[in-house]
Short mmCIF file of C-alpha atoms in Angstrom, two decimals:
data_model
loop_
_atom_site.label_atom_id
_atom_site.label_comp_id
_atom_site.label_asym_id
_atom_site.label_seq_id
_atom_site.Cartn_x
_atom_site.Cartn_y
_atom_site.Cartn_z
CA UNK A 1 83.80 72.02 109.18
CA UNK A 2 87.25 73.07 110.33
CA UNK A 3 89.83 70.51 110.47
CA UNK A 4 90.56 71.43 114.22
CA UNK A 5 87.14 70.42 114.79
CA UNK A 6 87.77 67.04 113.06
CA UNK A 7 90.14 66.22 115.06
CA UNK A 8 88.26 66.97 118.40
CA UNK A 9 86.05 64.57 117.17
CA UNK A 10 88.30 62.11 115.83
CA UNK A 11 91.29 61.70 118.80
CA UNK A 12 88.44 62.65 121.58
CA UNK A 13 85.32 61.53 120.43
CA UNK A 14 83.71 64.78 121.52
CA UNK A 15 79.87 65.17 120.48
CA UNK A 16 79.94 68.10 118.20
CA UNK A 17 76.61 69.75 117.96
CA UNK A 18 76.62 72.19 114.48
CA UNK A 19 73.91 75.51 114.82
CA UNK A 20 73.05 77.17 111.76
CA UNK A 21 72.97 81.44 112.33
CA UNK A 22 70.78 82.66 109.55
CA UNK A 23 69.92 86.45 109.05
CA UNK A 24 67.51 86.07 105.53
CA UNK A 25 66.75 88.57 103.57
CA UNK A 26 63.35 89.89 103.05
CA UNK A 27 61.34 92.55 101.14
CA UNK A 28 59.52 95.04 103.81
CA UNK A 29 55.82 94.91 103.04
CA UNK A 30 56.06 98.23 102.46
CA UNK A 31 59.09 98.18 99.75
CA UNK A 32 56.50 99.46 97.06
CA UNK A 33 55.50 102.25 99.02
CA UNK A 34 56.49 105.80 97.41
CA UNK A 35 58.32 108.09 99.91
CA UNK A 36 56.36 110.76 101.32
CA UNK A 37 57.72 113.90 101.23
CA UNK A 38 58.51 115.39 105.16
CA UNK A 39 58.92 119.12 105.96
CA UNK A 40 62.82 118.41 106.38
CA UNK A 41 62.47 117.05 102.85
CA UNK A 42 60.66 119.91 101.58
CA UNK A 43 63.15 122.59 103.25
CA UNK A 44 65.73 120.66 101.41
CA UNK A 45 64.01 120.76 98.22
CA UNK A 46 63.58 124.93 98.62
CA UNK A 47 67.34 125.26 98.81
CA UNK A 48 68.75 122.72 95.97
CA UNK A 49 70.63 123.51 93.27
CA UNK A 50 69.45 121.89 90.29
CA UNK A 51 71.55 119.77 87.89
CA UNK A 52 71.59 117.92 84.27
CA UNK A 53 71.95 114.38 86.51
CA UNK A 54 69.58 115.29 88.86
CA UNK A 55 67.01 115.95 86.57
CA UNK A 56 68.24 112.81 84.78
CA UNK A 57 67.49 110.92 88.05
CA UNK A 58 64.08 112.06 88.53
CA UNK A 59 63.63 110.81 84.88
CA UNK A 60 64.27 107.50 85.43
CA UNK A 61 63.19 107.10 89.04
CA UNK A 62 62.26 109.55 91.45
CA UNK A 63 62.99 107.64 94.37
CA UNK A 64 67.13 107.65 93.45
CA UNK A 65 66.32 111.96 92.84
CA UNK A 66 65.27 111.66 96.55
CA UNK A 67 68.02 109.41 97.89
CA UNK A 68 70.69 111.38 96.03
CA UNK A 69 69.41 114.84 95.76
CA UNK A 70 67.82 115.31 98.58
CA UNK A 71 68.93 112.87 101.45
CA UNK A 72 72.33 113.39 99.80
CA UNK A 73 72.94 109.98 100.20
CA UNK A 74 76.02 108.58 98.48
CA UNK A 75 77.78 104.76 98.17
CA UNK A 76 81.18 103.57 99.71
CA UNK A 77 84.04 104.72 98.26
CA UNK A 78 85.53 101.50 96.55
CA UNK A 79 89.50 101.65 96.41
CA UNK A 80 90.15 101.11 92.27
CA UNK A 81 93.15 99.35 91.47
CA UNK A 82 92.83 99.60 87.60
CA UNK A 83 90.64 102.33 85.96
CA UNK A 84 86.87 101.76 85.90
CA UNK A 85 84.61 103.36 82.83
CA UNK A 86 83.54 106.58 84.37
CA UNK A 87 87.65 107.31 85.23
CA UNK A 88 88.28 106.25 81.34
CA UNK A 89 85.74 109.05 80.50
CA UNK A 90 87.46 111.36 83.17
CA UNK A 91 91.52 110.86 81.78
CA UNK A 92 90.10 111.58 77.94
CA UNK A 93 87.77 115.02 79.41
CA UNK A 94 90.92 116.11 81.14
CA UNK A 95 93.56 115.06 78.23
CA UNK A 96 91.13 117.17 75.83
CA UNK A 97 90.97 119.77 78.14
CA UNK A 98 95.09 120.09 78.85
CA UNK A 99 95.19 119.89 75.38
CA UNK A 100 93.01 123.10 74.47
CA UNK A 101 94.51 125.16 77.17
CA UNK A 102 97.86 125.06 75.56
CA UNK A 103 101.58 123.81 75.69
CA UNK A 104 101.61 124.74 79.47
CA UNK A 105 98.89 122.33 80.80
CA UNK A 106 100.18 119.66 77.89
CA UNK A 107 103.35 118.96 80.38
CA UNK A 108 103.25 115.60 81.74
CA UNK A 109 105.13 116.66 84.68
CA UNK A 110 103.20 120.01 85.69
CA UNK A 111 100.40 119.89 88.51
CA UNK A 112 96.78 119.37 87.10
CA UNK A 113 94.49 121.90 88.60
CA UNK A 114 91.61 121.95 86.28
CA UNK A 115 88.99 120.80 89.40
CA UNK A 116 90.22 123.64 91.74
CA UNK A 117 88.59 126.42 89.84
CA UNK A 118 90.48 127.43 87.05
CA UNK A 119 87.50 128.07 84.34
CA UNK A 120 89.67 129.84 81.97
CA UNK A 121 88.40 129.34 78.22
CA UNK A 122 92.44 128.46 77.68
CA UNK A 123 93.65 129.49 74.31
CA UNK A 124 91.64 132.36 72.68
CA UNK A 125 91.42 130.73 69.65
CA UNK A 126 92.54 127.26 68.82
CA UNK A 127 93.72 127.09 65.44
CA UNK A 128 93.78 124.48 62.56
CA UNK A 129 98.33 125.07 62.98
CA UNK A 130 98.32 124.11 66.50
CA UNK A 131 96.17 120.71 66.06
CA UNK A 132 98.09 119.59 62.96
CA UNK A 133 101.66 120.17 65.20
CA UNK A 134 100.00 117.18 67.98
CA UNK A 135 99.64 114.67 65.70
CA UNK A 136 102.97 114.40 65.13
CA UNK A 137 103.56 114.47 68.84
CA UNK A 138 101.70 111.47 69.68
CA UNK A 139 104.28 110.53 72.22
CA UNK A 140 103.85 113.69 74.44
CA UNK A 141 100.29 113.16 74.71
CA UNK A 142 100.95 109.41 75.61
CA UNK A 143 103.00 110.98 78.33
CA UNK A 144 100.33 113.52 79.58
CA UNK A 145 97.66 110.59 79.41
CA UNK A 146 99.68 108.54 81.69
CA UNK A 147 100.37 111.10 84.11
CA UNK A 148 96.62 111.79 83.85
CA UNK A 149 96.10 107.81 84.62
CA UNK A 150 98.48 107.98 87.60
CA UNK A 151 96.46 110.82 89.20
CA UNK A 152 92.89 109.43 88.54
CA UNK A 153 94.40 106.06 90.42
CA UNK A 154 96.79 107.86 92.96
CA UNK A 155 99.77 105.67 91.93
CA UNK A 156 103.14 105.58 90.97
CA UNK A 157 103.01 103.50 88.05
CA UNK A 158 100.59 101.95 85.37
CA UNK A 159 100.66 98.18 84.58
CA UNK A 160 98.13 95.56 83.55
CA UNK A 161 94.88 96.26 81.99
CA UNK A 162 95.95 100.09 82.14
CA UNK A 163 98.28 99.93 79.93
CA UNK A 164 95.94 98.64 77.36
CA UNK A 165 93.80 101.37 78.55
CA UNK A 166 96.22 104.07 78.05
CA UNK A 167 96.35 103.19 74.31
CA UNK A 168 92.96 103.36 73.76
CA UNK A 169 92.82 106.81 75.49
CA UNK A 170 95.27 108.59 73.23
CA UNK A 171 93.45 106.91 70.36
CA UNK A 172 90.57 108.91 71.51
CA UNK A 173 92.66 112.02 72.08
CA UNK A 174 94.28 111.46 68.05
CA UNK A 175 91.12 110.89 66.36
CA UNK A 176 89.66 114.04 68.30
CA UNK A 177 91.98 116.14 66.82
CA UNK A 178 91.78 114.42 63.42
CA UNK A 179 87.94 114.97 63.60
CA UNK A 180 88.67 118.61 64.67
CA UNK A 181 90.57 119.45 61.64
CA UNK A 182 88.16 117.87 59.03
CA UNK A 183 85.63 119.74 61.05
CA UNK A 184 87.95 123.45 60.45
CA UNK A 185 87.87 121.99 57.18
CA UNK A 186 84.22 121.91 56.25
CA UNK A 187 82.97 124.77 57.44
CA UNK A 188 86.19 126.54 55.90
CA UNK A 189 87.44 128.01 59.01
CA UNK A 190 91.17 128.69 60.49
CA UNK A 191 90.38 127.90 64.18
CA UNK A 192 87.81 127.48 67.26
CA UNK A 193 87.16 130.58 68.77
CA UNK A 194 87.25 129.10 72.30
CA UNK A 195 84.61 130.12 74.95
CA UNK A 196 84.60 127.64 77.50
CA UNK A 197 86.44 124.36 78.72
CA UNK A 198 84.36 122.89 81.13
CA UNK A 199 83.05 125.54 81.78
CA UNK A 200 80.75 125.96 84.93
CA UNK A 201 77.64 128.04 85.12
CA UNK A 202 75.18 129.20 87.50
CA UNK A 203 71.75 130.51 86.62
CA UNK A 204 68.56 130.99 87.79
CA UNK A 205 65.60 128.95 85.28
CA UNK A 206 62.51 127.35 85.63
CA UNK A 207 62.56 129.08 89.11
CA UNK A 208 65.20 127.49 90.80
CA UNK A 209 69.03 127.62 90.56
CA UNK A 210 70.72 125.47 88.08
CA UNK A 211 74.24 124.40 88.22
CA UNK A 212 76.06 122.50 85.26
CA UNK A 213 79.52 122.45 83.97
CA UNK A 214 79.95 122.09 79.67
CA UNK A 215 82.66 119.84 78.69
CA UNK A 216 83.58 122.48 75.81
CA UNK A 217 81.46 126.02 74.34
CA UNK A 218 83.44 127.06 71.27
CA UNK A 219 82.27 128.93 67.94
CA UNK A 220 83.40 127.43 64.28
CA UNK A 221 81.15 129.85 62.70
CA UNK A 222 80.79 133.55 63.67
CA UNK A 223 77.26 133.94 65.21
CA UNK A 224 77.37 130.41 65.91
CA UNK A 225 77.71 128.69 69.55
CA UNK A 226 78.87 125.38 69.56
CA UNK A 227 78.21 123.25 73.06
CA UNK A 228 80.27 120.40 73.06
CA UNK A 229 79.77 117.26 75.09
CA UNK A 230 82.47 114.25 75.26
CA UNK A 231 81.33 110.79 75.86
CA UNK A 232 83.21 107.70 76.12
CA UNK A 233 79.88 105.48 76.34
CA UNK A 234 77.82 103.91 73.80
CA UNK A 235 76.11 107.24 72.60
CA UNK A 236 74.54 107.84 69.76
CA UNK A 237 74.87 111.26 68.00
CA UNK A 238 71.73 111.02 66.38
CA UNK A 239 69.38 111.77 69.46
CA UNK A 240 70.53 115.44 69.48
CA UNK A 241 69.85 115.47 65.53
CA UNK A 242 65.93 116.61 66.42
CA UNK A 243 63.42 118.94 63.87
CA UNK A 244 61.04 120.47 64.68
CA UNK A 245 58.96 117.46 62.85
CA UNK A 246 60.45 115.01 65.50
CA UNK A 247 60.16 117.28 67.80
CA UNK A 248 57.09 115.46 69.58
CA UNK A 249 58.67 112.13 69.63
CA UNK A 250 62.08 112.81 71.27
CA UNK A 251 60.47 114.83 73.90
CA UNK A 252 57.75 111.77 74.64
CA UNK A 253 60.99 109.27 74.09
CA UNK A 254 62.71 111.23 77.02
CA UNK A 255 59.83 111.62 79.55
CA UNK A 256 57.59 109.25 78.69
CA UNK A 257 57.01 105.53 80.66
CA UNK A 258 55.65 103.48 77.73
CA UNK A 259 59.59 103.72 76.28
CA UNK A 260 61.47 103.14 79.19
CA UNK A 261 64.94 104.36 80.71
CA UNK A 262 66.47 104.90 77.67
CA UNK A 263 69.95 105.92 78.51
CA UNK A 264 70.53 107.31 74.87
CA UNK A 265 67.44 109.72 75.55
CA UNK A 266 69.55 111.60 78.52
CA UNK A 267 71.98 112.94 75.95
CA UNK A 268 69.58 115.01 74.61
CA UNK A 269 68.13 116.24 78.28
CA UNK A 270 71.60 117.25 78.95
CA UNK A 271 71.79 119.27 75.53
CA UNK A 272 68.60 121.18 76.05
CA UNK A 273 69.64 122.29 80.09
CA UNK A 274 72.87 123.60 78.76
CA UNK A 275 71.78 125.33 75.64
CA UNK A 276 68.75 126.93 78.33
CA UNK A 277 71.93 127.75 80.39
CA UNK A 278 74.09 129.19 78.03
CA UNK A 279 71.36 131.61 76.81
CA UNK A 280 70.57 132.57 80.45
CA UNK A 281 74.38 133.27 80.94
CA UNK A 282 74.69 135.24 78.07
CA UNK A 283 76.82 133.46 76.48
CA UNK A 284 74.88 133.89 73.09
CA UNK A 285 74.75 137.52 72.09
CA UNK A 286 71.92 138.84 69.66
CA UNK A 287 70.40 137.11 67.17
CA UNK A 288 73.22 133.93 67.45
CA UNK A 289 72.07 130.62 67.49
CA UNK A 290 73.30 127.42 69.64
CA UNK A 291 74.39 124.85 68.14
CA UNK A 292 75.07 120.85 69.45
CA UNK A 293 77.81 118.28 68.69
CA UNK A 294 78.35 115.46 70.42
CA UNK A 295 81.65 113.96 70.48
CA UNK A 296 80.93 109.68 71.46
CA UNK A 297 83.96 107.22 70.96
CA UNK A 298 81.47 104.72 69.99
CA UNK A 299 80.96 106.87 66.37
CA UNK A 300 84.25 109.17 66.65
CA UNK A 301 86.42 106.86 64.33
CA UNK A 302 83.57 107.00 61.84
CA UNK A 303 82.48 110.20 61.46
CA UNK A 304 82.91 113.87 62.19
CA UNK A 305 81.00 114.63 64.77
CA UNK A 306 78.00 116.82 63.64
CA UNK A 307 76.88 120.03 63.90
CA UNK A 308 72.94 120.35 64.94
CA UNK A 309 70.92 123.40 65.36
CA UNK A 310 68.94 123.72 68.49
CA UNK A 311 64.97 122.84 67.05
CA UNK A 312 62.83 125.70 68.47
CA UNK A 313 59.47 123.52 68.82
CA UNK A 314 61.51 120.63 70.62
CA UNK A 315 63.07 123.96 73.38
CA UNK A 316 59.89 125.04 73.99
CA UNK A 317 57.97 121.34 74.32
CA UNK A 318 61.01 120.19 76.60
CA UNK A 319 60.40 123.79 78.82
CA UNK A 320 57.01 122.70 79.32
CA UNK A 321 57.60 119.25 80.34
CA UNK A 322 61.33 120.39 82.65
CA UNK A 323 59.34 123.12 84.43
CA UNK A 324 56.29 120.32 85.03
CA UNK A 325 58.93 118.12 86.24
CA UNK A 326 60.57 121.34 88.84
CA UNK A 327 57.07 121.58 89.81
CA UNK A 328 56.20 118.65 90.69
CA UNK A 329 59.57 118.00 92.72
CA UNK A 330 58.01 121.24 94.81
CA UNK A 331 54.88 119.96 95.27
CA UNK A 332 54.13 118.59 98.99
CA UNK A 333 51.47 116.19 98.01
CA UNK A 334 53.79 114.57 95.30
CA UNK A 335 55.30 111.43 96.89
CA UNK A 336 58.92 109.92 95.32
CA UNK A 337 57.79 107.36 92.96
CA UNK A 338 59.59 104.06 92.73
CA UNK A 339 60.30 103.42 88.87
CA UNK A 340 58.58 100.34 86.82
CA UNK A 341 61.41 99.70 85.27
CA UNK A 342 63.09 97.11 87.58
CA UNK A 343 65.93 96.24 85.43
CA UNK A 344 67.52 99.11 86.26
CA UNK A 345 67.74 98.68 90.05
CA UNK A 346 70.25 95.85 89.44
CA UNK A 347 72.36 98.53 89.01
CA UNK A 348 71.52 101.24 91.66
CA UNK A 349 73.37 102.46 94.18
CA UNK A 350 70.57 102.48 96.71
CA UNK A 351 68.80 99.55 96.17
CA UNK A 352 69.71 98.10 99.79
CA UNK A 353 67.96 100.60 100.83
CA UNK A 354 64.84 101.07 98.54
CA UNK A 355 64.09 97.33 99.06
CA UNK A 356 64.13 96.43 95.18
#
């Protein structure tokens, strides 16, 4: 009760009668329904463009593929005034990627124009010289992280938590390059032949049109194709390290409900798309294999970051269970399924609207 209502009450002795507005919240009875698929939806569905997180969506519920994907649906813009995870991961991608296009996109004061098309591989080769010169240039790359940090946050200046964050960003950048050398090292090589920084790529598989964009495609080896992911999460390198003796299990541990959202498993989802990609760009010539690493902060300051051959009997399981997936998106008398696994609607971006 305001206090300008005490008083009414107290110097007039005015009856004050209090009404209570409630608007409760309530699940609709039909909250577990699946969402039908309508002919708008389906002429939707006959134009997308297909992509690693999309897929990824459908994965974990199909509903969020329809809401996102296909309503194109999308949350409020929230104004950040200190950097959240996913613009952590987003400074380190685009400090790496400054980095391996040379002394020119290294300047702290020069524009950054990496998202307005330029898909230049940068440097032809990146050599084992040029990352031993950075580490002793540790402030210059402090600079170009902060400058990256001002543009992610559209400010002036840095303070606060940032500047904790800042550190821990160019300890991501140093240790990359560390890892890099020992990396030149073991395989006895002078330099990265450099084929892509995030490179994008537009193909045509499983019958639809695919669209994905690889943090890094470089070669180590000649014959070899390296795709390179960065990840500033708690990843695991170890789900991309698959035989074709585990092949069976990582493909059931991706797809299959009795193991849950797993968000470890989408690592190697993402893998197989973009190895699939890179051969259907032709980005692998002859008889030359692909090859995975996956670069996570949670393991980076431990270990190099391996080097796994793509498993031939886990490819072709996954293209049988991706194209069953595509197929199934297509199919009219498939309704959007609601995921079992409620725990992770806590955390959805449409759950107002799905009713969980």
């Amino acid at each position: 009760e305001s206090r300008y209502i005490k008083q009414l009450r107290y110097h007039f002795g005015i009856e004050v009668k209090h009404h209570v507005a409630e608007a409760g919240l309530s699940s609709s009875p039909d909250v577990e329904q699946d969402l039908v698929k309508t002919d708008e939806m389906m002429e939707r569905i006959d134009d997308m463009t297909y992509s690693v997180s999309a897929l990824q969506n459908y994965v974990s519920c199909p509903a969020k593929f329809c809401y996102q994907s296909v309503l194109k649906l999308k949350k409020d813009e929230d104004v950040a005034e200190s950097l959240d995870n996913a613009m952590i991961g987003n400074v380190y991608h685009n400090a790496m990627w400054a980095l391996y296009h040379g002394e020119d996109a290294m300047k702290s004061d020069g524009p950054f124009e990496k998202l307005d098309g330029n898909e230049a591989a940068g440097m032809p080769v990146v050599s084992a010289s040029y990352l031993e010169g950075w580490l002793d240039r540790e402030d210059e790359i402090r600079k170009k992280v902060v400058s990256l940090m001002k543009a992610e946050l559209n400010a002036d200046e840095i303070s606060g938590r940032d500047l904790v964050v800042q550190r821990v960003i160019v300890r991501y950048v140093m240790e990359t390059i560390r890892k890099d050398l020992l990396l030149l090292s073991r395989y006895g090589a002078a330099a990265f032949e450099m084929i892509g920084l995030e490179k994008k790529i537009f193909v045509e598989m499983y019958g639809v049109r695919f669209f994905g964009v690889v943090d890094r495609i470089d070669s180590i080896v000649p014959g070899t194709v390296r795709m390179v992911d960065y990840k500033t999460g708690n990843d695991s390198p170890s789900v991309i390290a698959v035989t074709d003796d585990m092949a069976e299990g990582a493909v059931a541990k991706i797809f299959d409900a009795e193991y849950g959202v797993r968000k470890e498993n989408k690592a190697a989802l993402q893998f197989h798309i973009y190895d699939r990609m890179a051969q259907k760009a032709g980005l692998v010539s002859g008889a030359g294999q692909i090859c995975n690493s996956l670069y996570a902060t949670s393991d980076l300051f431990r270990n190099v970051p391996a080097v796994f051959p793509m498993s031939g009997k886990f490819s072709e399981l996954m293209d049988e269970r991706v194209q069953g997936i595509i197929d199934e998106i297509r199919d009219r008398n498939v309704s959007f399924r609601k995921t079992q696994e409620t725990e992770a609607c806590a955390y959805c971006d449409f759950r107002m609207i799905c009713g969980r």
